[in-house]
Short mmCIF file of C-alpha atoms in Angstrom, two decimals:
data_model
loop_
_atom_site.label_atom_id
_atom_site.label_comp_id
_atom_site.label_asym_id
_atom_site.label_seq_id
_atom_site.Cartn_x
_atom_site.Cartn_y
_atom_site.Cartn_z
CA MET A 1 -19.28 -21.21 7.89
CA THR A 2 -19.77 -17.75 9.45
CA ALA A 3 -21.75 -14.54 9.82
CA GLU A 4 -18.32 -12.68 9.69
CA TRP A 5 -18.14 -14.96 5.96
CA ARG A 6 -20.99 -14.49 5.05
CA LYS A 7 -21.48 -10.64 5.13
CA ASN A 8 -18.07 -10.75 2.77
CA GLU A 9 -20.45 -12.34 0.52
CA GLN A 10 -22.34 -9.67 -0.04
CA PRO A 11 -21.15 -8.25 -3.37
CA GLY A 12 -20.77 -4.29 -1.98
CA ALA A 13 -18.93 -5.18 1.39
CA LEU A 14 -15.78 -6.67 -1.06
CA ALA A 15 -15.54 -3.40 -2.79
CA GLU A 16 -15.85 -1.28 0.58
CA GLU A 17 -13.12 -3.29 2.58
CA ALA A 18 -10.87 -2.95 -0.67
CA LEU A 19 -10.93 1.02 -0.30
CA LEU A 20 -10.79 0.98 3.28
CA LEU A 21 -7.57 -0.95 2.29
CA VAL A 22 -6.43 1.35 0.21
CA ARG A 23 -6.40 4.14 2.69
CA ARG A 24 -3.94 1.45 5.03
CA ALA A 25 -1.07 0.79 2.65
CA PRO A 26 2.21 1.78 3.58
CA ALA A 27 3.89 4.01 2.37
CA ALA A 28 6.29 1.64 0.88
CA ALA A 29 3.88 0.02 -0.87
CA TRP A 30 2.28 4.08 -2.52
CA ALA A 31 6.23 4.29 -2.93
CA GLY A 32 6.59 0.81 -5.15
CA TYR A 33 3.60 0.87 -6.62
CA LEU A 34 4.41 5.00 -7.94
CA ALA A 35 7.48 4.46 -9.31
CA CYS A 36 6.96 1.59 -11.43
CA SER A 37 3.22 2.68 -12.39
CA VAL A 38 3.77 6.71 -13.44
CA PRO A 39 6.70 6.57 -15.52
CA PHE A 40 4.51 3.23 -17.55
CA VAL A 41 2.17 5.82 -18.33
CA LEU A 42 3.77 8.99 -18.91
CA ALA A 43 5.87 6.76 -21.70
CA LEU A 44 2.49 5.39 -23.05
CA LEU A 45 0.58 9.42 -23.16
CA TYR A 46 4.15 10.04 -24.93
CA PHE A 47 4.40 7.28 -27.62
CA TRP A 48 0.56 7.15 -28.29
CA THR A 49 1.34 11.15 -29.01
CA ASP A 50 3.98 10.93 -31.05
CA MET A 51 2.50 8.11 -33.05
CA SER A 52 0.09 9.71 -34.35
CA ARG A 53 1.39 13.46 -34.14
CA GLY A 54 4.72 12.82 -35.54
CA ALA A 55 6.39 13.03 -38.42
CA GLN A 56 9.31 10.74 -38.30
CA ALA A 57 7.48 8.55 -35.84
CA TYR A 58 7.95 5.15 -37.80
CA GLU A 59 11.24 5.18 -37.63
CA ARG A 60 11.09 5.20 -33.26
CA CYS A 61 7.86 2.41 -33.59
CA ALA A 62 10.13 -0.69 -32.85
CA PRO A 63 12.24 0.67 -30.13
CA ALA A 64 9.59 2.78 -28.36
CA ALA A 65 7.89 0.04 -28.46
CA LEU A 66 10.07 -2.78 -26.69
CA GLY A 67 10.33 0.60 -24.48
CA LEU A 68 6.95 0.35 -23.45
CA ALA A 69 7.04 -3.53 -23.09
CA ALA A 70 9.79 -3.45 -20.96
CA LEU A 71 8.05 -0.92 -18.74
CA PHE A 72 4.51 -2.77 -19.07
CA ILE A 73 6.74 -5.63 -17.15
CA ALA A 74 8.21 -2.81 -14.44
CA MET A 75 4.68 -1.45 -13.33
CA LYS A 76 3.33 -5.25 -12.83
CA THR A 77 6.05 -5.77 -10.82
CA GLY A 78 5.44 -2.67 -8.93
CA GLN A 79 1.77 -3.66 -8.79
CA ALA A 80 3.23 -7.45 -7.27
CA TYR A 81 4.88 -5.67 -4.85
CA PHE A 82 2.20 -3.27 -3.72
CA THR A 83 -0.38 -6.40 -3.26
CA ALA A 84 2.29 -8.26 -1.75
CA LEU A 85 2.41 -4.73 1.11
CA LEU A 86 -0.75 -5.17 1.90
CA LEU A 87 -1.40 -9.05 1.97
CA ASP A 88 1.44 -8.19 5.27
CA THR A 89 -0.36 -5.20 6.54
CA LEU A 90 -3.45 -7.67 6.46
CA ALA A 91 -1.64 -10.48 8.30
CA GLN A 92 0.10 -8.45 10.14
CA ARG A 93 3.80 -9.59 9.72
CA THR A 94 6.69 -8.31 7.53
CA ARG A 95 8.20 -10.87 4.89
CA PRO A 96 12.07 -10.07 4.03
CA TRP A 97 12.93 -8.43 0.34
CA SER A 98 16.27 -9.27 -1.10
CA LEU A 99 17.45 -8.64 -4.95
CA ARG A 100 16.49 -11.60 -5.85
CA ARG A 101 13.24 -11.93 -4.51
CA VAL A 102 12.46 -9.13 -7.24
CA LEU A 103 14.41 -10.52 -9.70
CA ARG A 104 12.32 -13.59 -9.34
CA MET A 105 8.52 -11.17 -8.82
CA ALA A 106 10.15 -9.22 -12.03
CA ALA A 107 10.26 -12.20 -14.06
CA VAL A 108 6.79 -14.30 -12.70
CA GLN A 109 5.03 -11.45 -13.27
CA GLY A 110 6.44 -10.67 -16.64
CA ALA A 111 5.84 -14.44 -17.80
CA MET A 112 2.59 -14.48 -17.32
CA GLN A 113 0.83 -10.39 -17.12
CA PRO A 114 1.64 -9.49 -20.56
CA TRP A 115 -1.08 -12.17 -21.74
CA SER A 116 -3.68 -9.90 -20.12
CA LEU A 117 -3.10 -7.33 -22.84
CA PHE A 118 -3.88 -10.20 -25.24
CA VAL A 119 -6.77 -12.14 -23.93
CA LEU A 120 -8.77 -9.53 -21.78
CA PRO A 121 -9.75 -7.97 -24.81
CA VAL A 122 -11.35 -11.02 -26.10
CA ALA A 123 -13.04 -12.04 -22.77
CA LEU A 124 -14.02 -7.85 -22.66
CA LEU A 125 -15.87 -8.66 -25.65
CA LEU A 126 -17.35 -12.58 -24.97
CA LEU A 127 -18.30 -10.94 -21.84
CA TYR A 128 -19.31 -13.98 -19.55
CA PRO A 129 -15.60 -15.15 -19.37
CA PHE A 130 -13.92 -11.57 -18.62
CA VAL A 131 -14.81 -11.90 -14.52
CA PRO A 132 -13.07 -14.84 -13.68
CA VAL A 133 -10.19 -13.97 -16.20
CA HIS A 134 -9.87 -11.05 -15.19
CA GLY A 135 -9.43 -12.32 -12.00
CA PHE A 136 -7.03 -14.50 -12.33
CA PHE A 137 -4.44 -11.73 -13.82
CA GLN A 138 -5.49 -9.73 -10.60
CA ALA A 139 -4.87 -13.19 -8.48
CA TRP A 140 -1.56 -14.04 -10.61
CA THR A 141 -0.58 -10.21 -9.10
CA ALA A 142 -1.50 -11.49 -5.62
CA PHE A 143 0.58 -14.65 -5.63
CA GLY A 144 3.22 -14.12 -7.80
CA ASP A 145 5.14 -11.66 -5.45
CA GLY A 146 8.66 -13.81 -5.46
CA GLU A 147 8.18 -15.90 -2.53
CA THR A 148 8.20 -18.84 -5.01
CA ALA A 149 9.45 -19.23 -8.66
CA ASN A 150 6.51 -22.71 -9.04
CA LEU A 151 4.41 -21.06 -11.92
CA LYS A 152 2.23 -24.35 -11.42
CA GLN A 153 2.06 -24.05 -8.10
CA ILE A 154 0.85 -19.88 -8.81
CA ARG A 155 -1.52 -20.46 -11.99
CA GLY A 156 -3.26 -23.23 -9.78
CA ARG A 157 -3.54 -20.85 -6.44
CA ALA A 158 -4.60 -18.24 -9.02
CA TRP A 159 -7.36 -19.77 -11.35
CA SER A 160 -8.76 -21.43 -7.72
CA LEU A 161 -9.05 -17.95 -6.74
CA ALA A 162 -10.85 -16.71 -8.93
CA MET A 163 -13.75 -18.81 -9.69
CA GLN A 164 -14.32 -18.62 -6.83
CA ASP A 165 -17.55 -16.19 -5.80
CA LEU A 166 -18.11 -15.02 -9.18
CA ARG A 167 -20.62 -12.16 -7.77
CA PRO A 168 -18.64 -10.11 -5.65
CA GLN A 169 -16.00 -10.23 -8.27
CA ALA A 170 -18.18 -9.08 -10.81
CA PHE A 171 -19.41 -6.55 -8.60
CA THR A 172 -16.08 -5.27 -7.63
CA LEU A 173 -15.01 -5.29 -11.44
CA TRP A 174 -18.31 -3.24 -12.41
CA LEU A 175 -16.92 -0.38 -9.70
CA ALA A 176 -13.43 -0.10 -10.04
CA SER A 177 -12.13 -1.54 -13.81
CA PRO A 178 -10.06 0.60 -15.90
CA TRP A 179 -10.75 -2.29 -18.30
CA LEU A 180 -14.34 -1.51 -18.41
CA LEU A 181 -14.33 2.29 -17.89
CA GLY A 182 -11.52 2.36 -21.10
CA ALA A 183 -14.56 -0.16 -22.85
CA GLY A 184 -16.70 2.74 -22.38
CA MET A 185 -14.53 5.68 -23.26
CA ALA A 186 -13.47 3.49 -26.24
CA ALA A 187 -17.37 2.77 -27.39
CA ALA A 188 -18.03 6.72 -27.09
CA PHE A 189 -15.56 7.94 -28.90
CA GLY A 190 -15.46 5.05 -31.18
CA THR A 191 -19.16 5.56 -32.29
CA VAL A 192 -18.55 9.23 -32.41
CA ARG A 193 -15.89 9.52 -35.11
CA MET A 194 -17.99 7.09 -36.97
CA MET A 195 -21.47 9.42 -36.70
CA GLU A 196 -19.22 12.17 -38.26
CA LEU A 197 -17.71 9.93 -41.11
CA ILE A 198 -21.12 9.02 -41.93
CA ALA A 199 -22.28 13.29 -41.48
CA SER A 200 -18.90 13.76 -43.54
CA GLY A 201 -18.32 17.02 -42.25
CA GLY A 202 -19.90 20.47 -42.38
CA ALA A 203 -23.45 19.33 -41.21
CA VAL A 204 -22.90 19.69 -37.88
CA HIS A 205 -20.78 21.85 -35.47
CA ASN A 206 -18.44 20.51 -33.64
CA ALA A 207 -19.54 21.49 -29.95
CA GLU A 208 -22.69 19.93 -31.44
CA TRP A 209 -20.16 16.62 -31.77
CA PHE A 210 -18.63 17.59 -28.97
CA GLY A 211 -21.91 17.23 -26.64
CA ILE A 212 -22.87 14.33 -28.82
CA GLY A 213 -19.55 12.88 -27.41
CA ALA A 214 -20.58 14.14 -23.87
CA VAL A 215 -23.37 12.34 -23.56
CA LEU A 216 -22.41 8.78 -25.19
CA PHE A 217 -19.47 8.65 -22.74
CA THR A 218 -22.38 9.54 -20.22
CA LEU A 219 -24.88 6.54 -21.31
CA PHE A 220 -21.63 4.20 -22.62
CA ALA A 221 -18.58 4.62 -19.30
CA GLY A 222 -21.50 5.13 -17.14
CA LEU A 223 -23.32 2.54 -17.71
CA LEU A 224 -20.29 0.22 -17.51
CA SER A 225 -18.16 1.63 -14.69
CA PRO A 226 -19.79 4.35 -12.97
CA LEU A 227 -16.88 4.82 -10.56
CA GLY A 228 -14.75 5.68 -13.49
CA PHE A 229 -17.20 7.42 -14.73
CA ALA A 230 -17.43 10.08 -11.91
CA LEU A 231 -13.85 10.01 -11.79
CA THR A 232 -12.82 11.03 -15.35
CA VAL A 233 -15.45 13.62 -15.31
CA ASN A 234 -13.82 15.05 -12.31
CA ILE A 235 -10.08 14.99 -13.62
CA GLY A 236 -11.41 16.22 -17.44
CA ILE A 237 -12.78 19.08 -15.44
CA LEU A 238 -9.44 19.63 -13.29
CA PHE A 239 -7.29 19.27 -16.49
CA ALA A 240 -9.99 21.82 -18.88
CA THR A 241 -9.88 23.71 -15.31
CA ILE A 242 -5.57 24.52 -14.69
CA PRO A 243 -4.73 26.26 -17.48
CA ALA A 244 -7.58 28.61 -18.04
CA LEU A 245 -6.96 29.88 -14.19
CA LEU A 246 -3.54 29.52 -15.19
CA ARG A 247 -4.06 32.36 -18.43
CA ILE A 248 -6.72 34.42 -15.98
CA PHE A 249 -5.04 34.67 -12.84
CA LEU A 250 -0.93 34.72 -14.06
CA GLY A 251 -1.02 35.53 -17.46
CA TRP A 252 0.67 32.21 -19.03
CA GLU A 253 -0.55 30.86 -21.77
CA THR A 254 -0.59 26.87 -22.55
CA LEU A 255 -1.41 25.21 -25.22
CA PHE A 256 -3.87 24.22 -24.02
CA SER A 257 -4.97 27.57 -23.04
CA ILE A 258 -4.91 28.44 -26.71
CA SER A 259 -6.23 25.29 -28.68
CA GLY A 260 -9.43 25.80 -26.15
CA PHE A 261 -12.02 23.69 -27.70
CA TYR A 262 -9.71 21.44 -29.97
CA ALA A 263 -7.50 20.60 -26.51
CA LEU A 264 -10.80 18.56 -25.42
CA THR A 265 -11.09 16.50 -28.44
CA ASN A 266 -7.97 14.89 -29.55
CA THR A 267 -7.69 11.31 -29.01
CA THR A 268 -4.47 12.97 -26.62
CA PHE A 269 -7.04 14.04 -23.95
CA LEU A 270 -8.75 11.34 -23.41
CA ALA A 271 -6.04 8.65 -23.33
CA ALA A 272 -4.38 11.26 -20.69
CA LEU A 273 -7.99 11.28 -18.79
CA PHE A 274 -7.86 7.26 -18.30
CA GLY A 275 -4.00 7.12 -17.69
CA VAL A 276 -5.06 9.20 -14.60
CA ALA A 277 -8.31 7.34 -13.76
CA TYR A 278 -5.72 4.02 -13.73
CA LEU A 279 -4.13 5.19 -11.65
CA CYS A 280 -6.78 5.71 -9.39
CA MET A 281 -8.21 2.76 -9.67
CA ASP A 282 -6.41 0.09 -10.14
CA PRO A 283 -4.75 0.68 -6.48
CA VAL A 284 -8.57 -0.88 -5.64
CA MET A 285 -8.43 -3.64 -7.29
CA LYS A 286 -5.21 -4.64 -6.04
CA ALA A 287 -6.64 -4.26 -2.96
CA ALA A 288 -9.69 -6.12 -3.73
CA TYR A 289 -7.62 -9.34 -4.12
CA ALA A 290 -5.30 -8.56 -1.72
CA LEU A 291 -8.24 -9.35 0.33
CA ARG A 292 -9.33 -12.09 -1.44
CA ALA A 293 -6.48 -13.98 -1.22
CA PHE A 294 -5.71 -13.27 2.33
CA ARG A 295 -8.71 -14.38 3.30
CA ALA A 296 -8.43 -18.34 0.78
CA GLU A 297 -4.94 -18.73 2.08
CA SER A 298 -6.96 -18.05 5.99
CA ARG A 299 -8.65 -21.35 5.08
CA HIS A 300 -5.35 -23.27 5.38
CA ASN A 301 -3.74 -21.52 7.93
CA GLY A 302 -5.82 -19.40 10.16
CA ARG A 303 -4.00 -16.47 10.03
CA ASP A 304 -7.48 -14.76 10.28
CA ILE A 305 -8.24 -16.67 12.91
CA LEU A 306 -4.29 -15.42 14.77
CA VAL A 307 -5.12 -12.19 13.31
CA ALA A 308 -8.05 -11.40 15.08
CA ILE A 309 -6.87 -12.68 18.08
CA ARG A 310 -3.91 -10.39 18.81
CA ASP A 311 -6.70 -7.39 17.68
CA MET A 312 -8.23 -8.33 20.67
CA ARG A 313 -5.27 -9.06 22.43
CA ASP A 314 -3.65 -5.38 21.72
CA ALA A 315 -7.32 -3.64 22.69
CA ARG A 316 -7.02 -5.22 25.62
CA GLU A 317 -3.47 -4.19 26.47
CA ALA A 318 -4.57 -0.34 25.96
CA ALA A 319 -7.38 -0.36 27.73
CA PRO A 320 -7.47 1.61 30.76
CA MET B 1 -14.31 -40.69 -2.25
CA PRO B 2 -17.06 -43.34 -2.30
CA MET B 3 -18.96 -43.83 1.02
CA ASN B 4 -18.98 -47.60 0.12
CA ALA B 5 -15.28 -47.27 0.26
CA LEU B 6 -14.72 -45.70 3.84
CA ARG B 7 -17.98 -47.14 5.72
CA ASP B 8 -16.32 -50.06 7.88
CA ARG B 9 -12.82 -48.68 7.39
CA ARG B 10 -10.41 -47.31 10.23
CA CYS B 11 -8.19 -44.51 10.53
CA PHE B 12 -4.70 -45.96 10.34
CA HIS B 13 -3.29 -44.57 13.43
CA HIS B 14 -6.51 -45.29 15.75
CA PRO B 15 -8.01 -48.29 15.16
CA HIS B 16 -11.08 -47.05 17.53
CA ARG B 17 -11.67 -44.54 15.15
CA GLU B 18 -13.50 -44.37 12.16
CA ALA B 19 -11.57 -43.42 8.59
CA VAL B 20 -12.91 -40.07 7.39
CA ALA B 21 -10.89 -39.72 4.13
CA ARG B 22 -7.96 -41.62 1.89
CA CYS B 23 -4.93 -40.29 1.60
CA PRO B 24 -4.20 -40.24 -2.09
CA GLU B 25 -0.62 -40.51 -1.62
CA CYS B 26 -0.61 -43.24 0.74
CA ARG B 27 -3.50 -44.75 0.03
CA ARG B 28 -4.32 -45.72 3.42
CA PHE B 29 -7.44 -44.30 5.98
CA TYR B 30 -7.38 -41.73 8.20
CA CYS B 31 -9.69 -40.18 10.67
CA ARG B 32 -10.70 -36.59 11.29
CA GLU B 33 -7.66 -35.62 13.46
CA CYS B 34 -5.10 -37.47 10.99
CA ALA B 35 -5.61 -36.28 7.64
CA VAL B 36 -4.71 -32.72 6.77
CA GLU B 37 -6.52 -30.69 4.35
CA HIS B 38 -3.02 -29.04 1.51
CA ASP B 39 -3.57 -27.89 -1.11
CA SER B 40 -6.76 -29.24 -1.59
CA ARG B 41 -6.25 -32.45 -1.39
CA LEU B 42 -6.45 -34.32 1.94
CA LEU B 43 -3.33 -35.50 3.35
CA CYS B 44 -1.93 -37.75 6.22
CA ALA B 45 0.18 -35.65 8.21
CA ASP B 46 3.32 -38.47 7.17
CA CYS B 47 2.78 -37.60 3.69
CA LEU B 48 2.12 -33.98 4.31
CA ALA B 49 5.78 -33.72 6.24
CA ARG B 50 7.04 -35.00 2.71
CA THR B 51 5.27 -33.54 0.40
CA ARG B 52 6.59 -29.91 2.24
CA ALA B 53 10.36 -31.68 2.42
CA ASP B 54 10.06 -32.88 -1.72
CA GLY B 55 8.93 -28.85 -2.44
CA THR B 56 12.19 -27.39 -0.63
CA ALA B 57 14.12 -30.34 -1.51
CA ARG B 58 13.85 -30.07 -5.60
CA ARG B 59 12.11 -26.64 -6.49
CA PRO B 60 14.27 -24.48 -7.64
CA SER B 61 14.60 -21.44 -7.52
CA TRP B 62 14.89 -19.94 -11.11
CA PRO B 63 13.26 -22.42 -12.92
CA TRP B 64 15.21 -23.32 -16.58
CA HIS B 65 11.54 -22.33 -18.49
CA LEU B 66 11.08 -18.88 -16.95
CA PRO B 67 13.74 -16.83 -18.11
CA LEU B 68 12.36 -18.21 -22.02
CA ARG B 69 8.93 -17.80 -20.47
CA LEU B 70 9.68 -14.09 -19.80
CA LEU B 71 11.27 -13.48 -22.90
CA THR B 72 8.35 -15.02 -24.84
CA GLY B 73 5.71 -12.59 -22.37
CA LEU B 74 8.67 -9.12 -22.66
CA VAL B 75 8.60 -9.79 -27.46
CA GLY B 76 5.00 -10.85 -27.74
CA LEU B 77 4.35 -6.87 -25.34
CA TRP B 78 6.50 -5.49 -28.17
CA PHE B 79 4.52 -6.71 -30.85
CA LEU B 80 1.19 -5.25 -29.84
CA PHE B 81 2.46 -2.30 -28.66
CA TYR B 82 4.33 -2.33 -32.36
CA VAL B 83 1.61 -3.15 -34.37
CA MET B 84 -0.81 0.14 -31.73
CA GLY B 85 1.96 2.52 -33.00
CA ARG B 86 1.13 1.14 -36.51
CA ALA B 87 -2.20 0.97 -36.26
CA LEU B 88 -1.96 4.81 -34.79
CA LEU B 89 1.01 6.01 -37.25
CA LEU B 90 -2.00 4.77 -40.58
CA MET B 91 -4.79 6.32 -38.47
CA PRO B 92 -5.09 10.19 -39.88
CA THR B 93 -4.60 13.54 -38.39
CA ALA B 94 -8.27 13.49 -38.47
CA PHE B 95 -9.72 11.17 -36.27
CA HIS B 96 -7.02 12.07 -33.28
CA GLU B 97 -7.24 15.76 -33.56
CA GLY B 98 -11.25 15.37 -33.55
CA GLY B 99 -13.86 18.44 -34.32
CA ARG B 100 -10.97 19.34 -36.89
CA THR B 101 -13.25 17.43 -39.09
CA ALA B 102 -16.11 19.59 -39.26
CA ALA B 103 -14.59 22.79 -40.42
CA PRO B 104 -16.69 25.93 -39.25
CA THR B 105 -18.12 27.37 -42.05
CA ALA B 106 -20.85 30.37 -42.73
CA GLU B 107 -24.02 27.17 -43.43
CA THR B 108 -23.16 25.71 -39.91
CA GLY B 109 -22.55 28.91 -37.78
CA GLY B 110 -18.57 29.28 -38.87
CA PRO B 111 -17.07 33.02 -39.84
#
């Protein structure tokens, strides 16, 4: 084992390198990621708002759920494309893309990723298996890039990667996983609602409930996902400030500026916060698993050595 | 592979070299240079080439069960989102709207 490998075993090194890789991601990767992920997040927000407020929403529930399911698979396909391009960036290679490969990638992702929404919440409740199970689905995104449709082979490689180096995986997950942020937000919100029910309303003022909620959110989300917590607070301040600025400078009254305090305490606002935070945090997780997949592949084909030699040659040629 | 099985064994291609691995495909013994790691297994070069050739020739680009699995995943997701939607519908408005449950009164600092 070389010194480079030992360095990479430090828990923080993987997250740090993932952030650097995200900054190096090509424009095509971002285009693919956002084009497939943003529609799902927007559709989920619309679905959430409609189901929580729409008078005739129950009539639309089944078709809307089907549309959401299709958009989820499209999102996972876009994320697999993003990860494949990150892998190509690391390996300094270009692989051809065809419609057939994209369809194969969508089928491979659609065959496994839907089950992540069933399995991951259970694994999160049990705590211990969450790291490898989460790692398995991330590795599936990396390996299910449409090069092969052999699910058994992809499963074997993904599971092998998920079971290696659990400590750096756990640290990256703690730092950048939207799942832990979502768990923290849900725990804080659920606790406040339960306290409200116990107090049976009227005894405590709304602003005090908001304060209690903020403290609980800091406690739960701050502990479970520190990066996600900081990100969510920033996005929340942005969301709360924009309507006020529009009203002050342009005189535009929006639903948010009219609602005032109530705009911040409903479930749709929290879902919107989580949706934007997810779009910011998930690429870092994808980059972390692209790095891990590249290193695992390099143990077999020595690609990292070839890349290092090419970098050295380029640096020597560029030197005066 | 127990060490006893490798003791006194020689490479199939290089009889003067001691064996370090046994190919799980052809069951022959090989030295350090003849054994290759592939898919977490130590194979000899001939079996590796045969495995790759078989894999390329036999592997269908679309396994028959893949569309079925995709459809199962889609139906599973549909069910999950449908249940989520129904749960959201069942929740009272007060749950979604937050602080409205505690309407301000004269006692709690309201008008």
